[in-house]
Amino acid sequence: ENGIAPTLFTARRTRTAGDGPQRLVSIGRLEPYKGHDMAIQAAEPLLRDGWATLTIYGEGPMRPDLEKLAEGLPNVSMPGWVKHHEVPGVLADADLLVFPSIREFGGGVALEAMAVGLPVACVDYAGPPELVTDDVGWLVPMGNRTAIVRDFQSLVTTLADAPSPIEAKGNAAKSRVDRLFTWQAKAKQTLSIYDAVLAGRALPDFGMPLS
């Protein structure tokens, strides 16, 4: 499981969505399954028109392919790895975490984004939907490559035109992490399981995904 240490994630998103181009950010190893190429393709019309910027943090074997895909495309940057203590600040200065990965057991970066009040757009498959709900982000249906790119493109275009949901979902994301996903909260959940076992009671049902 993933969790958040509040002492490391003290930054809080202070941007106002719609204040200039939409700032899209993606963080993760540059591997095919992470879907960074789909993020570039989905954002391409907004990038060309100056309505969005896309910053992809990470390194990996797919860098040459991603650089080729972004060649000649404005407003895309790939600065490499960001140190972990700098991640909260990077996320706090964005409008949306774009997370089109199609193979994730957990998706810790989604929690890290939520911890600073940044909403998440991810694929509705595997681990991330256990962290991200409709209240705190957007779940894009799993499908083939064309469908995922189309649906992410529709989402970021809609948000560029009407960005107000970003603020509400970002605030809800921060609250959800504080309530359920700090290590302290997880310790309390674990303790309640031990207490139930020792007392011979039914195990607590935390729900999955947690509500």
Short mmCIF file of N, CA, C and O in Angstrom, two decimals, residues 110-169:
data_model
loop_
_atom_site.label_atom_id
_atom_site.label_comp_id
_atom_site.label_asym_id
_atom_site.label_seq_id
_atom_site.Cartn_x
_atom_site.Cartn_y
_atom_site.Cartn_z
N ALA A 110 -0.16 9.57 -7.41
CA ALA A 110 -1.52 10.10 -7.31
C ALA A 110 -1.78 10.61 -5.89
O ALA A 110 -2.33 11.70 -5.70
N LEU A 111 -1.38 9.82 -4.89
CA LEU A 111 -1.53 10.27 -3.51
C LEU A 111 -0.70 11.50 -3.22
O LEU A 111 -1.12 12.41 -2.50
N GLU A 112 0.51 11.55 -3.78
CA GLU A 112 1.38 12.70 -3.55
C GLU A 112 0.76 13.96 -4.12
O GLU A 112 0.83 15.04 -3.51
N ALA A 113 0.14 13.85 -5.30
CA ALA A 113 -0.56 14.99 -5.88
C ALA A 113 -1.73 15.41 -4.99
O ALA A 113 -1.91 16.59 -4.68
N MET A 114 -2.53 14.44 -4.60
CA MET A 114 -3.70 14.72 -3.77
C MET A 114 -3.29 15.37 -2.45
O MET A 114 -4.01 16.22 -1.92
N ALA A 115 -2.13 14.99 -1.92
CA ALA A 115 -1.67 15.51 -0.62
C ALA A 115 -1.42 17.01 -0.66
O ALA A 115 -1.48 17.67 0.40
N VAL A 116 -1.12 17.57 -1.82
CA VAL A 116 -0.89 19.02 -1.91
C VAL A 116 -2.11 19.74 -2.49
O VAL A 116 -2.06 20.95 -2.74
N GLY A 117 -3.21 19.00 -2.73
CA GLY A 117 -4.41 19.62 -3.26
C GLY A 117 -4.47 19.67 -4.77
O GLY A 117 -5.21 20.50 -5.33
N LEU A 118 -3.74 18.77 -5.43
CA LEU A 118 -3.75 18.73 -6.89
C LEU A 118 -4.62 17.56 -7.34
O LEU A 118 -4.36 16.41 -6.98
N PRO A 119 -5.67 17.82 -8.13
CA PRO A 119 -6.50 16.71 -8.61
C PRO A 119 -5.78 15.87 -9.64
O PRO A 119 -4.79 16.30 -10.24
N VAL A 120 -6.30 14.66 -9.83
CA VAL A 120 -5.63 13.65 -10.66
C VAL A 120 -6.57 13.18 -11.76
O VAL A 120 -7.77 12.95 -11.53
N ALA A 121 -6.02 13.02 -12.95
CA ALA A 121 -6.73 12.35 -14.05
C ALA A 121 -5.98 11.06 -14.35
O ALA A 121 -4.81 11.11 -14.71
N CYS A 122 -6.62 9.92 -14.15
CA CYS A 122 -5.96 8.64 -14.34
C CYS A 122 -6.88 7.66 -15.06
O CYS A 122 -8.08 7.91 -15.21
N VAL A 123 -6.30 6.56 -15.50
CA VAL A 123 -7.07 5.52 -16.16
C VAL A 123 -7.80 4.70 -15.10
O VAL A 123 -7.24 4.37 -14.04
N ASP A 124 -9.04 4.39 -15.37
CA ASP A 124 -9.88 3.65 -14.43
C ASP A 124 -9.56 2.16 -14.51
O ASP A 124 -10.35 1.36 -15.03
N TYR A 125 -8.38 1.80 -13.99
CA TYR A 125 -7.93 0.42 -14.09
C TYR A 125 -6.86 0.16 -13.04
O TYR A 125 -6.03 1.03 -12.76
N ALA A 126 -6.90 -1.02 -12.43
CA ALA A 126 -5.90 -1.48 -11.46
C ALA A 126 -5.89 -0.60 -10.22
O ALA A 126 -6.95 -0.24 -9.71
N GLY A 127 -4.71 -0.23 -9.73
CA GLY A 127 -4.60 0.39 -8.42
C GLY A 127 -5.11 1.82 -8.28
O GLY A 127 -5.75 2.14 -7.28
N PRO A 128 -4.85 2.74 -9.22
CA PRO A 128 -5.21 4.14 -9.01
C PRO A 128 -6.68 4.40 -8.66
O PRO A 128 -6.94 5.28 -7.82
N PRO A 129 -7.65 3.69 -9.23
CA PRO A 129 -9.04 3.97 -8.85
C PRO A 129 -9.36 3.66 -7.38
O PRO A 129 -10.41 4.09 -6.89
N GLU A 130 -8.49 2.92 -6.69
CA GLU A 130 -8.68 2.71 -5.27
C GLU A 130 -8.28 3.97 -4.47
O GLU A 130 -8.65 4.12 -3.31
N LEU A 131 -7.52 4.85 -5.11
CA LEU A 131 -7.08 6.08 -4.48
C LEU A 131 -7.88 7.27 -4.97
O LEU A 131 -8.25 8.15 -4.18
N VAL A 132 -8.15 7.32 -6.26
CA VAL A 132 -8.80 8.46 -6.89
C VAL A 132 -10.28 8.14 -7.12
O VAL A 132 -10.62 7.15 -7.75
N THR A 133 -11.14 9.00 -6.59
CA THR A 133 -12.58 8.86 -6.81
C THR A 133 -13.06 10.06 -7.64
O THR A 133 -12.31 11.01 -7.90
N ASP A 134 -14.33 10.02 -8.01
CA ASP A 134 -14.88 11.12 -8.80
C ASP A 134 -14.87 12.44 -8.02
O ASP A 134 -14.93 13.51 -8.63
N ASP A 135 -14.80 12.36 -6.71
CA ASP A 135 -14.79 13.58 -5.90
C ASP A 135 -13.46 14.31 -5.96
O ASP A 135 -13.41 15.52 -5.71
N VAL A 136 -12.39 13.58 -6.24
CA VAL A 136 -11.05 14.17 -6.13
C VAL A 136 -10.29 14.19 -7.46
O VAL A 136 -9.15 14.63 -7.51
N GLY A 137 -10.91 13.72 -8.52
CA GLY A 137 -10.24 13.68 -9.81
C GLY A 137 -11.14 13.14 -10.89
O GLY A 137 -12.37 13.17 -10.77
N TRP A 138 -10.51 12.64 -11.94
CA TRP A 138 -11.25 12.13 -13.09
C TRP A 138 -10.72 10.76 -13.47
O TRP A 138 -9.49 10.56 -13.58
N LEU A 139 -11.63 9.80 -13.64
CA LEU A 139 -11.27 8.45 -14.04
C LEU A 139 -11.62 8.27 -15.51
O LEU A 139 -12.80 8.32 -15.88
N VAL A 140 -10.61 8.08 -16.33
CA VAL A 140 -10.80 7.89 -17.77
C VAL A 140 -10.97 6.40 -18.04
O VAL A 140 -10.16 5.59 -17.57
N PRO A 141 -12.01 6.01 -18.76
CA PRO A 141 -12.25 4.58 -18.98
C PRO A 141 -11.07 3.88 -19.63
O PRO A 141 -10.38 4.44 -20.49
N MET A 142 -10.82 2.64 -19.18
CA MET A 142 -9.80 1.82 -19.82
C MET A 142 -10.28 1.46 -21.22
O MET A 142 -11.46 1.17 -21.43
N GLY A 143 -9.37 1.48 -22.16
CA GLY A 143 -9.71 1.13 -23.54
C GLY A 143 -8.45 0.96 -24.34
O GLY A 143 -7.36 0.84 -23.78
N ASN A 144 -8.59 0.96 -25.65
CA ASN A 144 -7.39 0.90 -26.48
C ASN A 144 -6.72 2.27 -26.50
O ASN A 144 -7.24 3.25 -25.96
N ARG A 145 -5.57 2.31 -27.12
CA ARG A 145 -4.78 3.55 -27.12
C ARG A 145 -5.57 4.74 -27.67
O ARG A 145 -5.58 5.83 -27.09
N THR A 146 -6.25 4.53 -28.78
CA THR A 146 -7.01 5.61 -29.40
C THR A 146 -8.06 6.16 -28.46
O THR A 146 -8.24 7.38 -28.34
N ALA A 147 -8.75 5.27 -27.77
CA ALA A 147 -9.82 5.69 -26.86
C ALA A 147 -9.27 6.45 -25.66
O ALA A 147 -9.85 7.47 -25.24
N ILE A 148 -8.14 5.98 -25.11
CA ILE A 148 -7.56 6.67 -23.95
C ILE A 148 -7.10 8.07 -24.33
O ILE A 148 -7.37 9.05 -23.62
N VAL A 149 -6.42 8.20 -25.46
CA VAL A 149 -5.97 9.52 -25.92
C VAL A 149 -7.17 10.43 -26.15
O VAL A 149 -7.19 11.58 -25.72
N ARG A 150 -8.20 9.90 -26.79
CA ARG A 150 -9.40 10.70 -27.08
C ARG A 150 -10.04 11.20 -25.79
O ARG A 150 -10.40 12.37 -25.67
N ASP A 151 -10.17 10.31 -24.80
CA ASP A 151 -10.87 10.70 -23.58
C ASP A 151 -10.04 11.66 -22.73
O ASP A 151 -10.60 12.58 -22.10
N PHE A 152 -8.73 11.46 -22.68
CA PHE A 152 -7.89 12.43 -21.97
C PHE A 152 -7.93 13.78 -22.68
O PHE A 152 -7.96 14.83 -22.04
N GLN A 153 -7.90 13.76 -24.00
CA GLN A 153 -7.96 15.02 -24.77
C GLN A 153 -9.26 15.75 -24.50
O GLN A 153 -9.28 16.97 -24.31
N SER A 154 -10.36 15.01 -24.47
CA SER A 154 -11.66 15.62 -24.18
C SER A 154 -11.65 16.25 -22.78
O SER A 154 -12.17 17.36 -22.58
N LEU A 155 -11.06 15.55 -21.83
CA LEU A 155 -11.03 16.06 -20.46
C LEU A 155 -10.22 17.34 -20.34
O LEU A 155 -10.71 18.34 -19.79
N VAL A 156 -8.98 17.33 -20.83
CA VAL A 156 -8.14 18.52 -20.64
C VAL A 156 -8.67 19.70 -21.45
O VAL A 156 -8.53 20.85 -21.04
N THR A 157 -9.33 19.43 -22.57
CA THR A 157 -9.94 20.51 -23.36
C THR A 157 -11.11 21.11 -22.60
O THR A 157 -11.27 22.35 -22.54
N THR A 158 -11.93 20.27 -22.00
CA THR A 158 -13.06 20.76 -21.20
C THR A 158 -12.58 21.60 -20.03
O THR A 158 -13.13 22.67 -19.73
N LEU A 159 -11.52 21.14 -19.36
CA LEU A 159 -11.00 21.88 -18.21
C LEU A 159 -10.34 23.19 -18.62
O LEU A 159 -10.34 24.15 -17.85
N ALA A 160 -9.77 23.23 -19.82
CA ALA A 160 -9.20 24.49 -20.29
C ALA A 160 -10.29 25.53 -20.50
O ALA A 160 -10.10 26.72 -20.26
N ASP A 161 -11.47 25.07 -20.95
CA ASP A 161 -12.60 25.97 -21.17
C ASP A 161 -13.33 26.32 -19.88
O ASP A 161 -13.82 27.44 -19.71
N ALA A 162 -13.41 25.35 -18.96
CA ALA A 162 -14.16 25.54 -17.71
C ALA A 162 -13.37 24.91 -16.57
O ALA A 162 -13.63 23.77 -16.17
N PRO A 163 -12.39 25.63 -16.01
CA PRO A 163 -11.45 25.03 -15.06
C PRO A 163 -11.94 24.98 -13.61
O PRO A 163 -11.24 24.45 -12.75
N SER A 164 -13.11 25.52 -13.31
CA SER A 164 -13.51 25.65 -11.91
C SER A 164 -13.54 24.32 -11.14
O SER A 164 -13.26 24.33 -9.92
N PRO A 165 -13.88 23.17 -11.75
CA PRO A 165 -13.86 21.92 -10.96
C PRO A 165 -12.49 21.57 -10.38
O PRO A 165 -12.41 20.81 -9.41
N ILE A 166 -11.43 22.11 -10.95
CA ILE A 166 -10.09 21.81 -10.46
C ILE A 166 -9.94 22.22 -9.00
O ILE A 166 -9.36 21.50 -8.19
N GLU A 167 -10.49 23.37 -8.64
CA GLU A 167 -10.34 23.86 -7.28
C GLU A 167 -11.09 22.97 -6.28
O GLU A 167 -10.54 22.56 -5.24
N ALA A 168 -12.34 22.67 -6.59
CA ALA A 168 -13.15 21.86 -5.67
C ALA A 168 -12.57 20.46 -5.50
O ALA A 168 -12.48 19.94 -4.37
N LYS A 169 -12.15 19.86 -6.60
CA LYS A 169 -11.62 18.49 -6.51
C LYS A 169 -10.25 18.49 -5.84
O LYS A 169 -9.90 17.53 -5.14
#
